[in-house]
C-alpha atoms as one frame of an Amber mdcrd trajectory, in Angstrom:
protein
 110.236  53.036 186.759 106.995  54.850 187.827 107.568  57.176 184.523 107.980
  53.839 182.857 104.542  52.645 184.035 102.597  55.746 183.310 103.714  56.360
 180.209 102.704  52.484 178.711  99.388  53.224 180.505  99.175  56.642 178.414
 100.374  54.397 175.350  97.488  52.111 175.715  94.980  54.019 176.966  95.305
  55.855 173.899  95.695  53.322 171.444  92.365  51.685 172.996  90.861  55.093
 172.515  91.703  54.946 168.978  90.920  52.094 168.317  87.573  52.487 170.174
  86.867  55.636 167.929  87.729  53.737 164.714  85.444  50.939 164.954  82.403
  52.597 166.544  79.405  52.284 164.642  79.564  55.756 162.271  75.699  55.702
 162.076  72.891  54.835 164.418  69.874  53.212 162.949  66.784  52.658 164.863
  64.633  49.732 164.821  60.098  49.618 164.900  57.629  46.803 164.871  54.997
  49.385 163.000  53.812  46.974 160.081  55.322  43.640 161.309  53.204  40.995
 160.918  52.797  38.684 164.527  51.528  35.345 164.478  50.011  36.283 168.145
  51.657  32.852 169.860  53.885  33.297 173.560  55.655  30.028 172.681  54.025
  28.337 175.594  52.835  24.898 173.783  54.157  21.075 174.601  55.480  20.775
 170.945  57.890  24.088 171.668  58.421  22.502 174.798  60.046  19.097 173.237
  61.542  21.449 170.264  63.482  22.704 173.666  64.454  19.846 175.238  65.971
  18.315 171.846  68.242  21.441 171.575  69.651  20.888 175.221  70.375  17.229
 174.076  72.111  18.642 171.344  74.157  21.344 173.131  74.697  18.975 175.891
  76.386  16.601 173.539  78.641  19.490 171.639  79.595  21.187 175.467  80.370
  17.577 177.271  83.165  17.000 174.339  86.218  17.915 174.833  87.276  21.942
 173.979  89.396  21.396 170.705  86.908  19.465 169.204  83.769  20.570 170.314
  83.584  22.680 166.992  83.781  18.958 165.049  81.678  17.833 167.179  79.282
  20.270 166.493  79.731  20.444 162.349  79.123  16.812 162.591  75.281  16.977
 164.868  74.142  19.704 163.024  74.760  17.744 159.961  73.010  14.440 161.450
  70.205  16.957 162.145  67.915  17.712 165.264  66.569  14.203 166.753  63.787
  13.004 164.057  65.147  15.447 160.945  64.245  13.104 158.032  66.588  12.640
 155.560  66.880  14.095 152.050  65.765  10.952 150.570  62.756  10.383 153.047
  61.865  14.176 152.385  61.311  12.872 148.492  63.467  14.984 146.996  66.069
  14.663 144.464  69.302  15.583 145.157  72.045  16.444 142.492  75.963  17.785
 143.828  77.391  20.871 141.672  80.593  19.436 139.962  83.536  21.577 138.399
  82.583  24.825 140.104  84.841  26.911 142.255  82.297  26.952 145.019  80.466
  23.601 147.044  76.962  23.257 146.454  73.849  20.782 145.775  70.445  20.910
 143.465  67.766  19.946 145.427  64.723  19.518 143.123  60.976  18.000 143.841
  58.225  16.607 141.276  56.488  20.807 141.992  60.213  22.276 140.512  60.447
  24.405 137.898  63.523  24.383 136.741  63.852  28.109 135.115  62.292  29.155
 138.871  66.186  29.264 141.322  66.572  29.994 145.182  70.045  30.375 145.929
  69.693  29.183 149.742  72.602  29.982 152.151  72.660  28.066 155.362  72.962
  29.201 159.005  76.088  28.297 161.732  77.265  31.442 162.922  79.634  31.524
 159.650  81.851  28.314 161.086  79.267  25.263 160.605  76.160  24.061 158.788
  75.802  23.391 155.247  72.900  22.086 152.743  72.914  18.547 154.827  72.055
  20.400 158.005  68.674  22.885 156.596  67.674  20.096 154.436  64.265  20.173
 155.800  63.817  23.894 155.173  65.461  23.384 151.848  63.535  20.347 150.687
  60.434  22.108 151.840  60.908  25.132 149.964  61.915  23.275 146.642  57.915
  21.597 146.986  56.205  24.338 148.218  57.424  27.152 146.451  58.253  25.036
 143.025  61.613  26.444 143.102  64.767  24.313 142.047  66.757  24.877 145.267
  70.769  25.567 144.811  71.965  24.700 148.433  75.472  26.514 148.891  78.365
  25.297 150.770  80.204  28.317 151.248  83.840  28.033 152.790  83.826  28.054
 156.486  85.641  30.089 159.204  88.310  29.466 160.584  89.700  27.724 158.348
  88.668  29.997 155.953  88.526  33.898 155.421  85.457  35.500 156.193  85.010
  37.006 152.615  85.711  33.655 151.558  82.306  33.053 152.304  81.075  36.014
 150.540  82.749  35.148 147.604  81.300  31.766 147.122  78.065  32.831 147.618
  78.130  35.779 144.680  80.147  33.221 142.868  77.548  30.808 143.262  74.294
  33.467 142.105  75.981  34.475 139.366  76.455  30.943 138.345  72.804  29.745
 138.931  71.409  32.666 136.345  72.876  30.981 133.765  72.665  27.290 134.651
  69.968  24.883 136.126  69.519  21.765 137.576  69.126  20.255 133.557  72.441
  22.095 132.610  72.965  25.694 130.926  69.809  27.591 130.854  69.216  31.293
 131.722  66.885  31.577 134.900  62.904  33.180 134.332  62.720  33.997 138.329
  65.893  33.872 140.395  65.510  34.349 144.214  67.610  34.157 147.526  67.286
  33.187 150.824  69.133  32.002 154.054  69.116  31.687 157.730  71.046  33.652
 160.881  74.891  34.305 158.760  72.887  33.016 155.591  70.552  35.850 156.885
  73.261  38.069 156.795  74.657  36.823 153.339  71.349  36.985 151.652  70.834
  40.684 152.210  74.970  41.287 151.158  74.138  39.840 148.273  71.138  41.703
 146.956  73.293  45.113 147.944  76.143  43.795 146.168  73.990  43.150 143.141
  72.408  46.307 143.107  75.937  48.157 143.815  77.192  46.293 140.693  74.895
  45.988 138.752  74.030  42.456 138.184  70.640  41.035 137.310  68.577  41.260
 140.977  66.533  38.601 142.854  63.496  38.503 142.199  62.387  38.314 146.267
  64.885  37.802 149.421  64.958  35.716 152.130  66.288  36.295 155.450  65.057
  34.277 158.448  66.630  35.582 162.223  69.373  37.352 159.925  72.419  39.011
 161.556  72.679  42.388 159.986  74.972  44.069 162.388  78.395  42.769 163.751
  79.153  46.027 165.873  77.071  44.509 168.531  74.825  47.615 168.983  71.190
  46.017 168.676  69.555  46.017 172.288  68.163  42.558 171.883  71.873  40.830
 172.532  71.618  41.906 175.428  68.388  42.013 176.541  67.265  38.326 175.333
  70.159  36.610 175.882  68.630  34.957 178.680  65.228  33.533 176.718  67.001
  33.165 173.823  68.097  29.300 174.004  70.150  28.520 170.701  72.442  31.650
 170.738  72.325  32.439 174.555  74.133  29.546 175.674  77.023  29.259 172.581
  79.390  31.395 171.460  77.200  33.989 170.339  75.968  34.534 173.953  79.973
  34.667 175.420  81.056  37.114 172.477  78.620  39.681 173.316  79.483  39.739
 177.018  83.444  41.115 175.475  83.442  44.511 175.790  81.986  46.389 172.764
  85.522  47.776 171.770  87.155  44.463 172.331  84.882  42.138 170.405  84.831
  45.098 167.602  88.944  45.053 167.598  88.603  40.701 167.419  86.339  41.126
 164.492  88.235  43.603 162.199  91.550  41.469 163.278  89.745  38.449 162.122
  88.273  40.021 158.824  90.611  43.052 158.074  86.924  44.667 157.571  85.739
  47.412 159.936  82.578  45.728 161.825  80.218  48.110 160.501  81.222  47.418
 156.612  77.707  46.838 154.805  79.712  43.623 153.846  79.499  42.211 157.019
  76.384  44.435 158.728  74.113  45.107 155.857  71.992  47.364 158.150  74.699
  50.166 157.464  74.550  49.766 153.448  72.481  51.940 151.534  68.719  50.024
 151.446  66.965  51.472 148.801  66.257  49.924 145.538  66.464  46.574 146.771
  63.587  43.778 145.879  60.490  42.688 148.378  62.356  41.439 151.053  60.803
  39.009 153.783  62.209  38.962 156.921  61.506  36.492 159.555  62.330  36.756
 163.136  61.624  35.444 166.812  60.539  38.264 169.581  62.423  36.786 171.824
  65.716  35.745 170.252  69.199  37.879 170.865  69.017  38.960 167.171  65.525
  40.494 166.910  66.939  43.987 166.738  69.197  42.752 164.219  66.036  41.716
 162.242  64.091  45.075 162.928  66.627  47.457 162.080  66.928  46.395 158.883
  63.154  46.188 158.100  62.708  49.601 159.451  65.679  51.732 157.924  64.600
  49.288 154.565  61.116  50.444 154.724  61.945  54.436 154.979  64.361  54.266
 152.058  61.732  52.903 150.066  62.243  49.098 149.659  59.368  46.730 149.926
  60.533  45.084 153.287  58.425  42.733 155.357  58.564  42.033 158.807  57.126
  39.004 160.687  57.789  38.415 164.311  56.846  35.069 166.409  56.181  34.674
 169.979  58.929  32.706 171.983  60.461  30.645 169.387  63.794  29.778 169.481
  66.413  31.382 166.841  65.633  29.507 163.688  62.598  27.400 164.850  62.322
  26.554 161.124  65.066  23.804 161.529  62.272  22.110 164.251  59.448  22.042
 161.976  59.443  18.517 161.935  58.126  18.609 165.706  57.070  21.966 165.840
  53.856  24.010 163.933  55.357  26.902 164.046  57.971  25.829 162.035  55.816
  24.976 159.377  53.390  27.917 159.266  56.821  29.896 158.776  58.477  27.973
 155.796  54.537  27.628 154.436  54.783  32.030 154.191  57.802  31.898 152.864
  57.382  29.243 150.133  53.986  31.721 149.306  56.258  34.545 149.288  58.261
  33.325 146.834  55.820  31.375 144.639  53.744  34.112 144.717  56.014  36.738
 142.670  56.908  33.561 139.641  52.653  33.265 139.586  52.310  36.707 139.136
């Protein structure tokens, strides 16, 4: 019996060993503020104050419901929007669904449009809620600001979906927006790319995919608060968990208290991908050759390494990548600009960003 014993402990010792040396990160990458842009706030205002307390509404509601269908529950607030979110309609913009596609997405145009000008946007949610109904303030703000004819993407959720069903949609969907517009067929002049936390993540996949096969590139990229690492590595999980509000107190916050090796093993179960596949952590793809990149993060949110790792390894391999860091906003602050200022000097750089490079 006590043979027995020792011997399954050998067994899964090992295996654990294995498996620990199998998913560990096979490169380390480093991370710098040295040419990040700060915007010199510490967060300490009334209007980030209320931005706060309307989030704890919001989780409140999503935590009091009941386990099984908190996740509905949550898909279905995010949607309604953050207390005061105006609608699509009171945002006065026009609002077209993409029929007869094999991927879910919306046109959002304004009067400012051009048409021939795209910005494949891919929304935040942690890759299991979201959609263009949730970031329609960003989205409806970029389409005015940066004159850009806005292709919101609803790419396939987890769990009910794969997690490269998510991918696919949202290569599907760029490839698809070159050649058509908001007025039907037409070839794009300027074709960009942006997105939020996973859209973060998706938006620099995409321009690596592009360049790895080679498709016609993005103009510019997007990524606000991205997640460009899923081994769980970047110091700032750990270390901001506690100021960081939006991702400290969901599931974000409980995965990365698994142990590294166990909430690896989850991820390649759930994906069949190793965790550090530049499919799912960018940061470990090869970044040179890619287009001016902005990258947008809070210095106080869990995935701020996330955000300067991949501006730093970016920047020595020789792609135009910019960093801009804000003081003690809350992951995605964006998505509070209607109460909050710095939510709107952030969206106003990025609709420069990209209307800058269809003016030159």
């Amino acid at each position: 019996m006590l043979a027995t014993a020792i011997t399954v402990s050998a067994a899964l010792g090992a295996g654990y060993a294995g498996v620990h040396y199998y998913l560990r990160p096979r490169e380390s990458v480093d991370s710098s503020n040295d040419g990040a842009w700060h915007n010199g706030g510490d967060g300490q205002t009334p209007e980030n104050a209320h931005a706060s307390r309307l989030l704890s509404d919001l989780q409140r509601s999503i935590h009091t419901a009941p386990m099984r269908q908190q996740l509905a529950v949550a898909r279905q607030l995010v949607d309604e929007g953050i207390a005061g979110t105006p609608s699509y309609d009171e945002l006065g913009v026009t609002v077209q669904p993409v029929a007869g596609e094999a991927f879910d997405a919306l046109w959002v145009t304004a009067e400012s449009s051009r048409p021939q000008a795209r910005l494949l946007y891919l929304h935040g949610g942690a890759f299991a809620l979201g959609s263009a109904t949730s970031h329609r303030l960003l989205i409806a703000t970029l389409a005015k600001q940066a004159g850009v004819a806005v292709l919101a993407v609803n790419y396939r959720l987890m769990p009910e979906h794969k997690r490269t069903d998510g991918i696919v949609d949202c290569q599907k969907a760029y490839l698809w927006m070159l050649e058509n517009g908001p007025n039907g067929v037409s070839p794009a002049t300027h074709a960009f790319v942006g997105g939020d936390s996973a859209g973060g993540n998706l938006s620099l996949m995409l321009i690596a995919w592009l360049r790895d096969n080679g498709h016609r590139q993005v103009d510019r990229a997007v990524a606000i608060c991205p997640n460009t690492d899923a081994t769980g590595v970047s110091p700032s999980l750990v270390d901001n968990r506690a100021t960081d509000q939006m991702l400290g107190r969901g599931f974000v916050g409980r995965f990365v208290k698994l142990p590294p090796t166990l909430a690896r093993a989850t991820i390649f179960a759930v994906t069949r991908l190793r965790p550090d596949d530049p499919l799912l952590s960018p940061v470990f793809g090869n970044l040179a050759d890619l287009p001016p990149t902005l990258i947008q993060a809070s210095d106080t949110e869990m995935l701020l390494d996330d955000a300067r790792r991949w501006f730093t390894k970016a920047k020595r391999q020789g792609t135009d990548a910019r960093l801009e860091l804000y003081g003690g906003m809350m992951h995605v602050w964006h998505m509070f600009a209607h109460v909050l200022p710095e939510g709107v000097v952030a969206t106003d750089r990025i609709a420069a960003f990209i209307a800058e490079a269809i003016d030159d």
